[in-house]
């Protein structure tokens, strides 16, 4: 997350950590989860994994300073990539978290 080119015209719209996360989630889903029989326990643990990934993302994103407009756009793009990466783990559900995150990202201002 921190070794990112914050230039909005960069050729790769997502950061390297989002690309790696997408690959790992795809491997986890296609290699393990899709082969298991859906049960309430599996669903509960999968949702816990998704919540943990989102919490870690927010904690890391909160460390980004100063938060310029370009950085806000990059973080919003990373959040969209995170949403796409986690979509197979939570089929049919749109997390309220995503909308709240984008709201906080663009409404709250730094008092630096």
PDB file of N, CA and C in Angstrom:
ATOM      1  N   UNK A   1       0.824  -1.195   0.000  1.00  0.00           N
ATOM      2  CA  UNK A   1       0.000   0.000   0.000  1.00  0.00           C
ATOM      3  C   UNK A   1       0.864   1.252   0.000  1.00  0.00           C
ATOM      4  N   UNK A   2       2.047   1.176   0.585  1.00  0.00           N
ATOM      5  CA  UNK A   2       2.859   2.368   0.713  1.00  0.00           C
ATOM      6  C   UNK A   2       3.828   2.559  -0.447  1.00  0.00           C
ATOM      7  N   UNK A   3       4.157   1.518  -1.187  1.00  0.00           N
ATOM      8  CA  UNK A   3       4.999   1.659  -2.366  1.00  0.00           C
ATOM      9  C   UNK A   3       4.117   1.826  -3.587  1.00  0.00           C
ATOM     10  N   UNK A   4       3.437   2.945  -3.637  1.00  0.00           N
ATOM     11  CA  UNK A   4       2.433   3.182  -4.665  1.00  0.00           C
ATOM     12  C   UNK A   4       2.778   4.456  -5.411  1.00  0.00           C
ATOM     13  N   UNK A   5       2.604   4.425  -6.717  1.00  0.00           N
ATOM     14  CA  UNK A   5       2.716   5.633  -7.513  1.00  0.00           C
ATOM     15  C   UNK A   5       1.378   6.352  -7.418  1.00  0.00           C
ATOM     16  N   UNK A   6       1.336   7.474  -6.722  1.00  0.00           N
ATOM     17  CA  UNK A   6       0.074   8.178  -6.477  1.00  0.00           C
ATOM     18  C   UNK A   6      -0.346   9.027  -7.668  1.00  0.00           C
ATOM     19  N   UNK A   7       0.359   8.911  -8.751  1.00  0.00           N
ATOM     20  CA  UNK A   7       0.003   9.641  -9.960  1.00  0.00           C
ATOM     21  C   UNK A   7      -1.256   9.029 -10.559  1.00  0.00           C
ATOM     22  N   UNK A   8      -2.327   9.809 -10.743  1.00  0.00           N
ATOM     23  CA  UNK A   8      -3.572   9.239 -11.269  1.00  0.00           C
ATOM     24  C   UNK A   8      -3.456   8.776 -12.713  1.00  0.00           C
ATOM     25  N   UNK A   9      -2.422   9.206 -13.428  1.00  0.00           N
ATOM     26  CA  UNK A   9      -2.259   8.779 -14.821  1.00  0.00           C
ATOM     27  C   UNK A   9      -1.344   7.563 -14.938  1.00  0.00           C
ATOM     28  N   UNK A  10      -1.031   6.925 -13.809  1.00  0.00           N
ATOM     29  CA  UNK A  10      -0.171   5.745 -13.828  1.00  0.00           C
ATOM     30  C   UNK A  10      -0.835   4.640 -14.654  1.00  0.00           C
ATOM     31  N   UNK A  11      -0.026   3.810 -15.326  1.00  0.00           N
ATOM     32  CA  UNK A  11      -0.592   2.791 -16.220  1.00  0.00           C
ATOM     33  C   UNK A  11      -1.434   1.740 -15.499  1.00  0.00           C
ATOM     34  N   UNK A  12      -1.084   1.382 -14.266  1.00  0.00           N
ATOM     35  CA  UNK A  12      -1.843   0.391 -13.516  1.00  0.00           C
ATOM     36  C   UNK A  12      -2.738   1.112 -12.519  1.00  0.00           C
ATOM     37  N   UNK A  13      -4.076   1.006 -12.664  1.00  0.00           N
ATOM     38  CA  UNK A  13      -4.960   1.766 -11.796  1.00  0.00           C
ATOM     39  C   UNK A  13      -4.986   1.282 -10.355  1.00  0.00           C
ATOM     40  N   UNK A  14      -4.602   0.050 -10.091  1.00  0.00           N
ATOM     41  CA  UNK A  14      -4.613  -0.440  -8.716  1.00  0.00           C
ATOM     42  C   UNK A  14      -3.194  -0.597  -8.201  1.00  0.00           C
ATOM     43  N   UNK A  15      -3.054  -0.543  -6.896  1.00  0.00           N
ATOM     44  CA  UNK A  15      -1.727  -0.673  -6.302  1.00  0.00           C
ATOM     45  C   UNK A  15      -1.288  -2.136  -6.317  1.00  0.00           C
ATOM     46  N   UNK A  16      -0.014  -2.350  -6.064  1.00  0.00           N
ATOM     47  CA  UNK A  16       0.555  -3.699  -6.110  1.00  0.00           C
ATOM     48  C   UNK A  16      -0.070  -4.601  -5.052  1.00  0.00           C
ATOM     49  N   UNK A  17      -0.378  -4.047  -3.873  1.00  0.00           N
ATOM     50  CA  UNK A  17      -0.961  -4.895  -2.826  1.00  0.00           C
ATOM     51  C   UNK A  17      -2.371  -5.344  -3.208  1.00  0.00           C
ATOM     52  N   UNK A  18      -3.127  -4.520  -3.929  1.00  0.00           N
ATOM     53  CA  UNK A  18      -4.462  -4.923  -4.372  1.00  0.00           C
ATOM     54  C   UNK A  18      -4.370  -6.016  -5.431  1.00  0.00           C
ATOM     55  N   UNK A  19      -3.386  -5.923  -6.301  1.00  0.00           N
ATOM     56  CA  UNK A  19      -3.190  -6.957  -7.309  1.00  0.00           C
ATOM     57  C   UNK A  19      -2.838  -8.286  -6.646  1.00  0.00           C
ATOM     58  N   UNK A  20      -1.950  -8.240  -5.654  1.00  0.00           N
ATOM     59  CA  UNK A  20      -1.580  -9.457  -4.932  1.00  0.00           C
ATOM     60  C   UNK A  20      -2.763 -10.013  -4.152  1.00  0.00           C
ATOM     61  N   UNK A  21      -3.526  -9.138  -3.519  1.00  0.00           N
ATOM     62  CA  UNK A  21      -4.692  -9.585  -2.761  1.00  0.00           C
ATOM     63  C   UNK A  21      -5.702 -10.270  -3.680  1.00  0.00           C
ATOM     64  N   UNK A  22      -5.937  -9.693  -4.858  1.00  0.00           N
ATOM     65  CA  UNK A  22      -6.851 -10.308  -5.814  1.00  0.00           C
ATOM     66  C   UNK A  22      -6.378 -11.706  -6.191  1.00  0.00           C
ATOM     67  N   UNK A  23      -5.089 -11.857  -6.425  1.00  0.00           N
ATOM     68  CA  UNK A  23      -4.544 -13.168  -6.783  1.00  0.00           C
ATOM     69  C   UNK A  23      -4.720 -14.172  -5.648  1.00  0.00           C
ATOM     70  N   UNK A  24      -4.449 -13.750  -4.413  1.00  0.00           N
ATOM     71  CA  UNK A  24      -4.569 -14.653  -3.268  1.00  0.00           C
ATOM     72  C   UNK A  24      -6.023 -15.045  -3.016  1.00  0.00           C
ATOM     73  N   UNK A  25      -6.931 -14.084  -3.106  1.00  0.00           N
ATOM     74  CA  UNK A  25      -8.348 -14.391  -2.892  1.00  0.00           C
ATOM     75  C   UNK A  25      -8.851 -15.327  -3.987  1.00  0.00           C
ATOM     76  N   UNK A  26      -8.438 -15.085  -5.218  1.00  0.00           N
ATOM     77  CA  UNK A  26      -8.842 -15.966  -6.318  1.00  0.00           C
ATOM     78  C   UNK A  26      -8.330 -17.389  -6.086  1.00  0.00           C
ATOM     79  N   UNK A  27      -7.082 -17.508  -5.656  1.00  0.00           N
ATOM     80  CA  UNK A  27      -6.509 -18.817  -5.373  1.00  0.00           C
ATOM     81  C   UNK A  27      -7.257 -19.503  -4.226  1.00  0.00           C
ATOM     82  N   UNK A  28      -7.552 -18.764  -3.169  1.00  0.00           N
ATOM     83  CA  UNK A  28      -8.286 -19.306  -2.033  1.00  0.00           C
ATOM     84  C   UNK A  28      -9.675 -19.772  -2.452  1.00  0.00           C
ATOM     85  N   UNK A  29     -10.360 -18.935  -3.215  1.00  0.00           N
ATOM     86  CA  UNK A  29     -11.716 -19.273  -3.615  1.00  0.00           C
ATOM     87  C   UNK A  29     -11.739 -20.449  -4.592  1.00  0.00           C
ATOM     88  N   UNK A  30     -10.930 -20.376  -5.647  1.00  0.00           N
ATOM     89  CA  UNK A  30     -10.972 -21.428  -6.669  1.00  0.00           C
ATOM     90  C   UNK A  30     -10.328 -22.728  -6.198  1.00  0.00           C
ATOM     91  N   UNK A  31      -9.374 -22.641  -5.306  1.00  0.00           N
ATOM     92  CA  UNK A  31      -8.683 -23.832  -4.857  1.00  0.00           C
ATOM     93  C   UNK A  31      -9.305 -24.516  -3.658  1.00  0.00           C
ATOM     94  N   UNK A  32     -10.005 -23.752  -2.826  1.00  0.00           N
ATOM     95  CA  UNK A  32     -10.505 -24.330  -1.576  1.00  0.00           C
ATOM     96  C   UNK A  32     -12.014 -24.132  -1.404  1.00  0.00           C
ATOM     97  N   UNK A  33     -12.426 -22.881  -1.332  1.00  0.00           N
ATOM     98  CA  UNK A  33     -13.787 -22.582  -0.899  1.00  0.00           C
ATOM     99  C   UNK A  33     -14.846 -23.108  -1.863  1.00  0.00           C
ATOM    100  N   UNK A  34     -14.637 -22.960  -3.170  1.00  0.00           N
ATOM    101  CA  UNK A  34     -15.665 -23.403  -4.115  1.00  0.00           C
ATOM    102  C   UNK A  34     -15.829 -24.920  -4.127  1.00  0.00           C
ATOM    103  N   UNK A  35     -14.854 -25.643  -3.622  1.00  0.00           N
ATOM    104  CA  UNK A  35     -14.930 -27.107  -3.575  1.00  0.00           C
ATOM    105  C   UNK A  35     -15.647 -27.618  -2.330  1.00  0.00           C
ATOM    106  N   UNK A  36     -15.841 -26.753  -1.361  1.00  0.00           N
ATOM    107  CA  UNK A  36     -16.489 -27.161  -0.117  1.00  0.00           C
ATOM    108  C   UNK A  36     -17.998 -27.021  -0.227  1.00  0.00           C
ATOM    109  N   UNK A  37     -18.701 -27.841   0.514  1.00  0.00           N
ATOM    110  CA  UNK A  37     -20.158 -27.755   0.569  1.00  0.00           C
ATOM    111  C   UNK A  37     -20.535 -26.545   1.417  1.00  0.00           C
ATOM    112  N   UNK A  38     -21.412 -25.673   0.895  1.00  0.00           N
ATOM    113  CA  UNK A  38     -21.810 -24.496   1.677  1.00  0.00           C
ATOM    114  C   UNK A  38     -22.520 -24.896   2.974  1.00  0.00           C
ATOM    115  N   UNK A  39     -22.008 -24.405   4.059  1.00  0.00           N
ATOM    116  CA  UNK A  39     -22.605 -24.635   5.379  1.00  0.00           C
ATOM    117  C   UNK A  39     -22.620 -23.307   6.126  1.00  0.00           C
ATOM    118  N   UNK A  40     -23.450 -23.206   7.172  1.00  0.00           N
ATOM    119  CA  UNK A  40     -23.434 -21.971   7.967  1.00  0.00           C
ATOM    120  C   UNK A  40     -22.061 -21.679   8.579  1.00  0.00           C
ATOM    121  N   UNK A  41     -21.343 -22.717   8.962  1.00  0.00           N
ATOM    122  CA  UNK A  41     -20.011 -22.516   9.549  1.00  0.00           C
ATOM    123  C   UNK A  41     -19.045 -21.949   8.520  1.00  0.00           C
ATOM    124  N   UNK A  42     -19.068 -22.492   7.313  1.00  0.00           N
ATOM    125  CA  UNK A  42     -18.205 -21.981   6.252  1.00  0.00           C
ATOM    126  C   UNK A  42     -18.543 -20.527   5.938  1.00  0.00           C
ATOM    127  N   UNK A  43     -19.824 -20.220   5.862  1.00  0.00           N
ATOM    128  CA  UNK A  43     -20.257 -18.846   5.586  1.00  0.00           C
ATOM    129  C   UNK A  43     -19.807 -17.899   6.692  1.00  0.00           C
ATOM    130  N   UNK A  44     -19.957 -18.322   7.933  1.00  0.00           N
ATOM    131  CA  UNK A  44     -19.560 -17.481   9.068  1.00  0.00           C
ATOM    132  C   UNK A  44     -18.059 -17.195   9.037  1.00  0.00           C
ATOM    133  N   UNK A  45     -17.266 -18.220   8.775  1.00  0.00           N
ATOM    134  CA  UNK A  45     -15.812 -18.033   8.747  1.00  0.00           C
ATOM    135  C   UNK A  45     -15.371 -17.223   7.521  1.00  0.00           C
ATOM    136  N   UNK A  46     -16.040 -17.399   6.411  1.00  0.00           N
ATOM    137  CA  UNK A  46     -15.720 -16.616   5.218  1.00  0.00           C
ATOM    138  C   UNK A  46     -16.033 -15.143   5.448  1.00  0.00           C
ATOM    139  N   UNK A  47     -17.167 -14.863   6.064  1.00  0.00           N
ATOM    140  CA  UNK A  47     -17.515 -13.468   6.363  1.00  0.00           C
ATOM    141  C   UNK A  47     -16.544 -12.866   7.375  1.00  0.00           C
ATOM    142  N   UNK A  48     -16.088 -13.661   8.326  1.00  0.00           N
ATOM    143  CA  UNK A  48     -15.086 -13.172   9.284  1.00  0.00           C
ATOM    144  C   UNK A  48     -13.780 -12.837   8.569  1.00  0.00           C
ATOM    145  N   UNK A  49     -13.398 -13.652   7.596  1.00  0.00           N
ATOM    146  CA  UNK A  49     -12.194 -13.373   6.813  1.00  0.00           C
ATOM    147  C   UNK A  49     -12.341 -12.071   6.028  1.00  0.00           C
ATOM    148  N   UNK A  50     -13.490 -11.873   5.412  1.00  0.00           N
ATOM    149  CA  UNK A  50     -13.743 -10.647   4.642  1.00  0.00           C
ATOM    150  C   UNK A  50     -13.694  -9.429   5.564  1.00  0.00           C
ATOM    151  N   UNK A  51     -14.327  -9.527   6.723  1.00  0.00           N
ATOM    152  CA  UNK A  51     -14.293  -8.403   7.678  1.00  0.00           C
ATOM    153  C   UNK A  51     -12.860  -8.098   8.101  1.00  0.00           C
ATOM    154  N   UNK A  52     -12.068  -9.124   8.341  1.00  0.00           N
ATOM    155  CA  UNK A  52     -10.673  -8.918   8.771  1.00  0.00           C
ATOM    156  C   UNK A  52      -9.857  -8.235   7.679  1.00  0.00           C
ATOM    157  N   UNK A  53     -10.049  -8.659   6.430  1.00  0.00           N
ATOM    158  CA  UNK A  53      -9.336  -8.029   5.316  1.00  0.00           C
ATOM    159  C   UNK A  53      -9.713  -6.557   5.212  1.00  0.00           C
ATOM    160  N   UNK A  54     -10.991  -6.248   5.374  1.00  0.00           N
ATOM    161  CA  UNK A  54     -11.429  -4.853   5.287  1.00  0.00           C
ATOM    162  C   UNK A  54     -10.874  -4.018   6.434  1.00  0.00           C
ATOM    163  N   UNK A  55     -10.829  -4.575   7.630  1.00  0.00           N
ATOM    164  CA  UNK A  55     -10.287  -3.843   8.781  1.00  0.00           C
ATOM    165  C   UNK A  55      -8.808  -3.538   8.571  1.00  0.00           C
ATOM    166  N   UNK A  56      -8.060  -4.509   8.090  1.00  0.00           N
ATOM    167  CA  UNK A  56      -6.626  -4.295   7.844  1.00  0.00           C
ATOM    168  C   UNK A  56      -6.432  -3.233   6.765  1.00  0.00           C
ATOM    169  N   UNK A  57      -7.261  -3.268   5.710  1.00  0.00           N
ATOM    170  CA  UNK A  57      -7.163  -2.253   4.663  1.00  0.00           C
ATOM    171  C   UNK A  57      -7.390  -0.857   5.238  1.00  0.00           C
ATOM    172  N   UNK A  58      -8.415  -0.695   6.050  1.00  0.00           N
ATOM    173  CA  UNK A  58      -8.713   0.625   6.626  1.00  0.00           C
ATOM    174  C   UNK A  58      -7.596   1.073   7.549  1.00  0.00           C
ATOM    175  N   UNK A  59      -7.051   0.168   8.329  1.00  0.00           N
ATOM    176  CA  UNK A  59      -5.944   0.538   9.220  1.00  0.00           C
ATOM    177  C   UNK A  59      -4.733   1.014   8.435  1.00  0.00           C
ATOM    178  N   UNK A  60      -4.407   0.329   7.363  1.00  0.00           N
ATOM    179  CA  UNK A  60      -3.272   0.749   6.541  1.00  0.00           C
ATOM    180  C   UNK A  60      -3.570   2.049   5.804  1.00  0.00           C
ATOM    181  N   UNK A  61      -4.775   2.181   5.287  1.00  0.00           N
ATOM    182  CA  UNK A  61      -5.138   3.396   4.556  1.00  0.00           C
ATOM    183  C   UNK A  61      -5.166   4.607   5.480  1.00  0.00           C
ATOM    184  N   UNK A  62      -5.475   4.401   6.750  1.00  0.00           N
ATOM    185  CA  UNK A  62      -5.503   5.512   7.707  1.00  0.00           C
ATOM    186  C   UNK A  62      -4.119   6.086   7.962  1.00  0.00           C
ATOM    187  N   UNK A  63      -3.080   5.336   7.624  1.00  0.00           N
ATOM    188  CA  UNK A  63      -1.712   5.808   7.825  1.00  0.00           C
ATOM    189  C   UNK A  63      -1.212   6.693   6.688  1.00  0.00           C
ATOM    190  N   UNK A  64      -1.943   6.749   5.590  1.00  0.00           N
ATOM    191  CA  UNK A  64      -1.507   7.531   4.434  1.00  0.00           C
ATOM    192  C   UNK A  64      -1.690   9.016   4.739  1.00  0.00           C
ATOM    193  N   UNK A  65      -0.605   9.741   4.747  1.00  0.00           N
ATOM    194  CA  UNK A  65      -0.630  11.183   4.978  1.00  0.00           C
ATOM    195  C   UNK A  65       0.426  11.820   4.122  1.00  0.00           C
ATOM    196  N   UNK A  66       0.272  13.004   3.644  1.00  0.00           N
ATOM    197  CA  UNK A  66      -0.953  13.790   3.601  1.00  0.00           C
ATOM    198  C   UNK A  66      -1.911  13.208   2.560  1.00  0.00           C
ATOM    199  N   UNK A  67      -3.180  13.391   2.791  1.00  0.00           N
ATOM    200  CA  UNK A  67      -4.199  12.801   1.933  1.00  0.00           C
ATOM    201  C   UNK A  67      -4.655  13.835   0.901  1.00  0.00           C
ATOM    202  N   UNK A  68      -3.926  13.880  -0.211  1.00  0.00           N
ATOM    203  CA  UNK A  68      -4.265  14.807  -1.285  1.00  0.00           C
ATOM    204  C   UNK A  68      -5.419  14.237  -2.104  1.00  0.00           C
ATOM    205  N   UNK A  69      -5.908  15.024  -3.021  1.00  0.00           N
ATOM    206  CA  UNK A  69      -7.026  14.574  -3.860  1.00  0.00           C
ATOM    207  C   UNK A  69      -6.618  13.363  -4.713  1.00  0.00           C
ATOM    208  N   UNK A  70      -5.389  13.355  -5.222  1.00  0.00           N
ATOM    209  CA  UNK A  70      -4.908  12.209  -5.998  1.00  0.00           C
ATOM    210  C   UNK A  70      -4.864  10.945  -5.140  1.00  0.00           C
ATOM    211  N   UNK A  71      -4.423  11.101  -3.895  1.00  0.00           N
ATOM    212  CA  UNK A  71      -4.367   9.952  -3.000  1.00  0.00           C
ATOM    213  C   UNK A  71      -5.761   9.443  -2.672  1.00  0.00           C
ATOM    214  N   UNK A  72      -6.704  10.365  -2.496  1.00  0.00           N
ATOM    215  CA  UNK A  72      -8.092   9.957  -2.239  1.00  0.00           C
ATOM    216  C   UNK A  72      -8.640   9.149  -3.406  1.00  0.00           C
ATOM    217  N   UNK A  73      -8.366   9.599  -4.615  1.00  0.00           N
ATOM    218  CA  UNK A  73      -8.835   8.876  -5.802  1.00  0.00           C
ATOM    219  C   UNK A  73      -8.175   7.503  -5.895  1.00  0.00           C
ATOM    220  N   UNK A  74      -6.893   7.430  -5.578  1.00  0.00           N
ATOM    221  CA  UNK A  74      -6.190   6.151  -5.621  1.00  0.00           C
ATOM    222  C   UNK A  74      -6.749   5.201  -4.565  1.00  0.00           C
ATOM    223  N   UNK A  75      -7.005   5.701  -3.357  1.00  0.00           N
ATOM    224  CA  UNK A  75      -7.579   4.859  -2.317  1.00  0.00           C
ATOM    225  C   UNK A  75      -8.990   4.408  -2.677  1.00  0.00           C
ATOM    226  N   UNK A  76      -9.758   5.285  -3.305  1.00  0.00           N
ATOM    227  CA  UNK A  76     -11.100   4.896  -3.756  1.00  0.00           C
ATOM    228  C   UNK A  76     -11.001   3.803  -4.814  1.00  0.00           C
ATOM    229  N   UNK A  77     -10.027   3.920  -5.712  1.00  0.00           N
ATOM    230  CA  UNK A  77      -9.805   2.878  -6.705  1.00  0.00           C
ATOM    231  C   UNK A  77      -9.381   1.563  -6.070  1.00  0.00           C
ATOM    232  N   UNK A  78      -8.514   1.653  -5.060  1.00  0.00           N
ATOM    233  CA  UNK A  78      -8.104   0.445  -4.348  1.00  0.00           C
ATOM    234  C   UNK A  78      -9.287  -0.183  -3.616  1.00  0.00           C
ATOM    235  N   UNK A  79     -10.164   0.658  -3.083  1.00  0.00           N
ATOM    236  CA  UNK A  79     -11.353   0.135  -2.403  1.00  0.00           C
ATOM    237  C   UNK A  79     -12.260  -0.582  -3.394  1.00  0.00           C
ATOM    238  N   UNK A  80     -12.389  -0.038  -4.591  1.00  0.00           N
ATOM    239  CA  UNK A  80     -13.195  -0.705  -5.626  1.00  0.00           C
ATOM    240  C   UNK A  80     -12.552  -2.039  -6.011  1.00  0.00           C
ATOM    241  N   UNK A  81     -11.228  -2.068  -6.114  1.00  0.00           N
ATOM    242  CA  UNK A  81     -10.532  -3.315  -6.416  1.00  0.00           C
ATOM    243  C   UNK A  81     -10.702  -4.327  -5.282  1.00  0.00           C
ATOM    244  N   UNK A  82     -10.684  -3.833  -4.046  1.00  0.00           N
ATOM    245  CA  UNK A  82     -10.902  -4.710  -2.902  1.00  0.00           C
ATOM    246  C   UNK A  82     -12.307  -5.301  -2.942  1.00  0.00           C
ATOM    247  N   UNK A  83     -13.274  -4.473  -3.268  1.00  0.00           N
ATOM    248  CA  UNK A  83     -14.656  -4.945  -3.379  1.00  0.00           C
ATOM    249  C   UNK A  83     -14.771  -6.044  -4.441  1.00  0.00           C
ATOM    250  N   UNK A  84     -14.135  -5.837  -5.584  1.00  0.00           N
ATOM    251  CA  UNK A  84     -14.162  -6.849  -6.643  1.00  0.00           C
ATOM    252  C   UNK A  84     -13.432  -8.127  -6.222  1.00  0.00           C
ATOM    253  N   UNK A  85     -12.338  -7.975  -5.506  1.00  0.00           N
ATOM    254  CA  UNK A  85     -11.575  -9.145  -5.073  1.00  0.00           C
ATOM    255  C   UNK A  85     -12.350  -9.980  -4.063  1.00  0.00           C
ATOM    256  N   UNK A  86     -13.096  -9.318  -3.184  1.00  0.00           N
ATOM    257  CA  UNK A  86     -13.817 -10.028  -2.129  1.00  0.00           C
ATOM    258  C   UNK A  86     -15.198 -10.502  -2.562  1.00  0.00           C
ATOM    259  N   UNK A  87     -15.668 -10.065  -3.713  1.00  0.00           N
ATOM    260  CA  UNK A  87     -17.008 -10.419  -4.184  1.00  0.00           C
ATOM    261  C   UNK A  87     -17.263 -11.928  -4.241  1.00  0.00           C
ATOM    262  N   UNK A  88     -16.317 -12.759  -4.691  1.00  0.00           N
ATOM    263  CA  UNK A  88     -16.595 -14.195  -4.705  1.00  0.00           C
ATOM    264  C   UNK A  88     -16.796 -14.796  -3.311  1.00  0.00           C
ATOM    265  N   UNK A  89     -16.212 -14.166  -2.307  1.00  0.00           N
ATOM    266  CA  UNK A  89     -16.332 -14.695  -0.947  1.00  0.00           C
ATOM    267  C   UNK A  89     -17.657 -14.352  -0.295  1.00  0.00           C
ATOM    268  N   UNK A  90     -18.311 -13.300  -0.785  1.00  0.00           N
ATOM    269  CA  UNK A  90     -19.601 -12.895  -0.237  1.00  0.00           C
ATOM    270  C   UNK A  90     -20.599 -12.704  -1.382  1.00  0.00           C
ATOM    271  N   UNK A  91     -20.981 -13.775  -2.058  1.00  0.00           N
ATOM    272  CA  UNK A  91     -21.846 -13.644  -3.237  1.00  0.00           C
ATOM    273  C   UNK A  91     -23.209 -13.067  -2.874  1.00  0.00           C
ATOM    274  N   UNK A  92     -23.677 -12.180  -3.735  1.00  0.00           N
ATOM    275  CA  UNK A  92     -25.001 -11.602  -3.550  1.00  0.00           C
ATOM    276  C   UNK A  92     -25.105 -10.553  -2.466  1.00  0.00           C
ATOM    277  N   UNK A  93     -24.014 -10.190  -1.848  1.00  0.00           N
ATOM    278  CA  UNK A  93     -24.063  -9.204  -0.760  1.00  0.00           C
ATOM    279  C   UNK A  93     -23.183  -8.015  -1.098  1.00  0.00           C
ATOM    280  N   UNK A  94     -23.726  -6.855  -0.953  1.00  0.00           N
ATOM    281  CA  UNK A  94     -22.950  -5.623  -1.074  1.00  0.00           C
ATOM    282  C   UNK A  94     -22.783  -5.095   0.343  1.00  0.00           C
ATOM    283  N   UNK A  95     -21.578  -4.988   0.760  1.00  0.00           N
ATOM    284  CA  UNK A  95     -21.320  -4.547   2.122  1.00  0.00           C
ATOM    285  C   UNK A  95     -21.573  -3.039   2.285  1.00  0.00           C
ATOM    286  N   UNK A  96     -22.235  -2.691   3.346  1.00  0.00           N
ATOM    287  CA  UNK A  96     -22.477  -1.301   3.700  1.00  0.00           C
ATOM    288  C   UNK A  96     -21.158  -0.573   3.920  1.00  0.00           C
ATOM    289  N   UNK A  97     -20.154  -1.321   4.316  1.00  0.00           N
ATOM    290  CA  UNK A  97     -18.831  -0.774   4.595  1.00  0.00           C
ATOM    291  C   UNK A  97     -18.272   0.010   3.419  1.00  0.00           C
ATOM    292  N   UNK A  98     -18.446  -0.516   2.210  1.00  0.00           N
ATOM    293  CA  UNK A  98     -17.872   0.126   1.032  1.00  0.00           C
ATOM    294  C   UNK A  98     -18.435   1.534   0.843  1.00  0.00           C
ATOM    295  N   UNK A  99     -19.742   1.661   0.992  1.00  0.00           N
ATOM    296  CA  UNK A  99     -20.357   2.985   0.827  1.00  0.00           C
ATOM    297  C   UNK A  99     -19.908   3.937   1.931  1.00  0.00           C
ATOM    298  N   UNK A 100     -19.809   3.428   3.152  1.00  0.00           N
ATOM    299  CA  UNK A 100     -19.355   4.271   4.266  1.00  0.00           C
ATOM    300  C   UNK A 100     -17.914   4.724   4.060  1.00  0.00           C
ATOM    301  N   UNK A 101     -17.078   3.822   3.586  1.00  0.00           N
ATOM    302  CA  UNK A 101     -15.672   4.158   3.375  1.00  0.00           C
ATOM    303  C   UNK A 101     -15.528   5.281   2.363  1.00  0.00           C
ATOM    304  N   UNK A 102     -16.199   5.175   1.223  1.00  0.00           N
ATOM    305  CA  UNK A 102     -16.099   6.211   0.207  1.00  0.00           C
ATOM    306  C   UNK A 102     -16.664   7.537   0.716  1.00  0.00           C
ATOM    307  N   UNK A 103     -17.712   7.484   1.499  1.00  0.00           N
ATOM    308  CA  UNK A 103     -18.262   8.707   2.087  1.00  0.00           C
ATOM    309  C   UNK A 103     -17.222   9.380   2.986  1.00  0.00           C
ATOM    310  N   UNK A 104     -16.610   8.605   3.871  1.00  0.00           N
ATOM    311  CA  UNK A 104     -15.603   9.165   4.775  1.00  0.00           C
ATOM    312  C   UNK A 104     -14.374   9.656   4.024  1.00  0.00           C
ATOM    313  N   UNK A 105     -14.030   8.966   2.968  1.00  0.00           N
ATOM    314  CA  UNK A 105     -12.840   9.317   2.215  1.00  0.00           C
ATOM    315  C   UNK A 105     -12.974  10.686   1.556  1.00  0.00           C
ATOM    316  N   UNK A 106     -14.161  11.025   1.079  1.00  0.00           N
ATOM    317  CA  UNK A 106     -14.331  12.259   0.329  1.00  0.00           C
ATOM    318  C   UNK A 106     -14.997  13.381   1.116  1.00  0.00           C
ATOM    319  N   UNK A 107     -15.614  13.086   2.245  1.00  0.00           N
ATOM    320  CA  UNK A 107     -16.282  14.135   3.009  1.00  0.00           C
ATOM    321  C   UNK A 107     -15.397  14.678   4.124  1.00  0.00           C
ATOM    322  N   UNK A 108     -14.712  13.804   4.829  1.00  0.00           N
ATOM    323  CA  UNK A 108     -13.879  14.236   5.948  1.00  0.00           C
ATOM    324  C   UNK A 108     -12.617  14.916   5.418  1.00  0.00           C
ATOM    325  N   UNK A 109     -12.227  15.993   6.063  1.00  0.00           N
ATOM    326  CA  UNK A 109     -11.038  16.739   5.640  1.00  0.00           C
ATOM    327  C   UNK A 109     -10.022  16.760   6.756  1.00  0.00           C
ATOM    328  N   UNK A 110      -8.771  16.799   6.361  1.00  0.00           N
ATOM    329  CA  UNK A 110      -7.690  16.904   7.339  1.00  0.00           C
ATOM    330  C   UNK A 110      -7.635  18.310   7.900  1.00  0.00           C
ATOM    331  N   UNK A 111      -7.261  18.409   9.161  1.00  0.00           N
ATOM    332  CA  UNK A 111      -7.083  19.720   9.785  1.00  0.00           C
ATOM    333  C   UNK A 111      -5.612  20.015   9.961  1.00  0.00           C
ATOM    334  N   UNK A 112      -4.788  19.610   8.973  1.00  0.00           N
ATOM    335  CA  UNK A 112      -3.329  19.805   9.062  1.00  0.00           C
ATOM    336  C   UNK A 112      -2.954  21.247   8.988  1.00  0.00           C
TER     337      UNK A 112
END
